């Protein structure tokens, strides 16, 4: 009677499928579009949203100052403060403390 040895084909197929499965699992976690990369992108997006909010506040402040110095609405106190700051001038009755 002949003794049959188990064939290596199914074992190699199983090992190959296991390796392919491990590769795709690794790529799903560590790859360019993986879970970790998504977490990095979301953290970066939160940081950029905070920066955007800060920039919007700055723009609103600058628009307010621009409006207050426009021809339609002139804030004399703001104009006086800006002129003093830019020109470095003071009135005769003022005392400067540095």
Tab-separated table of C-alpha atoms in Angstrom:
chain	number	residue	atom	x	y	z
A	1	UNK	CA	0.000	0.000	0.000
A	2	UNK	CA	1.215	3.479	-0.906
A	3	UNK	CA	1.492	6.098	1.734
A	4	UNK	CA	0.151	9.455	0.615
A	5	UNK	CA	1.871	12.557	1.875
A	6	UNK	CA	-0.269	15.603	2.422
A	7	UNK	CA	-0.024	18.003	-0.446
A	8	UNK	CA	1.552	21.405	0.109
A	9	UNK	CA	-0.890	23.248	-2.185
A	10	UNK	CA	-3.661	23.907	0.343
A	11	UNK	CA	-1.139	24.837	3.048
A	12	UNK	CA	0.628	27.325	0.750
A	13	UNK	CA	-2.733	28.739	-0.336
A	14	UNK	CA	-3.766	29.231	3.300
A	15	UNK	CA	-0.445	30.898	4.187
A	16	UNK	CA	-0.705	33.134	1.117
A	17	UNK	CA	-4.246	34.218	1.989
A	18	UNK	CA	-3.191	34.860	5.588
A	19	UNK	CA	-0.289	37.057	4.430
A	20	UNK	CA	-2.517	38.987	2.040
A	21	UNK	CA	-5.070	39.486	4.805
A	22	UNK	CA	-2.353	40.750	7.157
A	23	UNK	CA	-1.083	43.142	4.483
A	24	UNK	CA	-4.523	44.640	3.903
A	25	UNK	CA	-5.129	44.911	7.650
A	26	UNK	CA	-1.821	46.727	8.067
A	27	UNK	CA	-2.633	49.043	5.142
A	28	UNK	CA	-6.073	49.801	6.601
A	29	UNK	CA	-4.485	50.900	9.878
A	30	UNK	CA	-1.126	52.410	8.868
A	31	UNK	CA	-1.539	53.296	5.181
A	32	UNK	CA	-2.015	56.680	3.509
A	33	UNK	CA	-5.773	56.382	3.935
A	34	UNK	CA	-5.680	54.331	7.135
A	35	UNK	CA	-7.177	54.882	10.541
A	36	UNK	CA	-4.105	56.626	12.002
A	37	UNK	CA	-3.790	58.979	9.034
A	38	UNK	CA	-7.468	59.876	9.371
A	39	UNK	CA	-6.933	60.749	13.041
A	40	UNK	CA	-3.993	62.967	12.052
A	41	UNK	CA	-6.052	64.721	9.394
A	42	UNK	CA	-8.938	65.314	11.811
A	43	UNK	CA	-6.570	66.764	14.429
A	44	UNK	CA	-5.044	69.026	11.795
A	45	UNK	CA	-8.524	70.098	10.689
A	46	UNK	CA	-9.443	71.053	14.269
A	47	UNK	CA	-6.285	73.153	14.530
A	48	UNK	CA	-7.006	74.872	11.236
A	49	UNK	CA	-10.595	75.579	12.300
A	50	UNK	CA	-9.285	77.301	15.449
A	51	UNK	CA	-6.874	79.325	13.336
A	52	UNK	CA	-9.715	80.250	10.971
A	53	UNK	CA	-11.836	81.450	13.890
A	54	UNK	CA	-8.932	83.589	15.125
A	55	UNK	CA	-8.429	85.059	11.657
A	56	UNK	CA	-12.142	85.795	11.297
A	57	UNK	CA	-12.093	87.682	14.608
A	58	UNK	CA	-9.083	89.669	13.403
A	59	UNK	CA	-10.828	90.491	10.124
A	60	UNK	CA	-13.953	91.609	12.003
A	61	UNK	CA	-11.832	93.842	14.234
A	62	UNK	CA	-10.055	95.357	11.228
A	63	UNK	CA	-13.369	95.899	9.409
A	64	UNK	CA	-14.701	97.677	12.501
A	65	UNK	CA	-11.667	99.956	12.633
A	66	UNK	CA	-11.906	100.639	8.914
A	67	UNK	CA	-15.596	101.479	9.201
A	68	UNK	CA	-14.911	103.797	12.133
A	69	UNK	CA	-12.369	105.723	10.031
A	70	UNK	CA	-14.493	105.852	6.869
A	71	UNK	CA	-16.095	108.956	5.312
A	72	UNK	CA	-19.598	107.913	6.350
A	73	UNK	CA	-18.772	107.414	10.015
A	74	UNK	CA	-15.758	109.106	11.559
A	75	UNK	CA	-14.745	108.270	15.108
A	76	UNK	CA	-12.748	111.329	16.168
A	77	UNK	CA	-11.238	109.619	19.209
A	78	UNK	CA	-9.936	106.762	17.080
A	79	UNK	CA	-8.643	109.214	14.466
A	80	UNK	CA	-6.872	111.206	17.190
A	81	UNK	CA	-5.319	108.058	18.676
A	82	UNK	CA	-4.124	106.825	15.265
A	83	UNK	CA	-2.667	110.217	14.359
A	84	UNK	CA	-0.802	110.379	17.648
A	85	UNK	CA	0.500	106.829	17.222
A	86	UNK	CA	1.604	107.260	13.622
A	87	UNK	CA	2.959	110.800	13.852
A	88	UNK	CA	4.269	110.534	17.406
A	89	UNK	CA	2.738	113.869	18.383
A	90	UNK	CA	1.119	115.069	21.597
A	91	UNK	CA	-0.884	118.095	22.602
A	92	UNK	CA	0.767	120.933	24.451
A	93	UNK	CA	-1.181	120.258	27.656
A	94	UNK	CA	-0.246	116.537	27.878
A	95	UNK	CA	2.481	114.847	29.877
A	96	UNK	CA	4.209	111.765	28.413
A	97	UNK	CA	5.314	109.013	30.780
A	98	UNK	CA	7.623	106.350	29.399
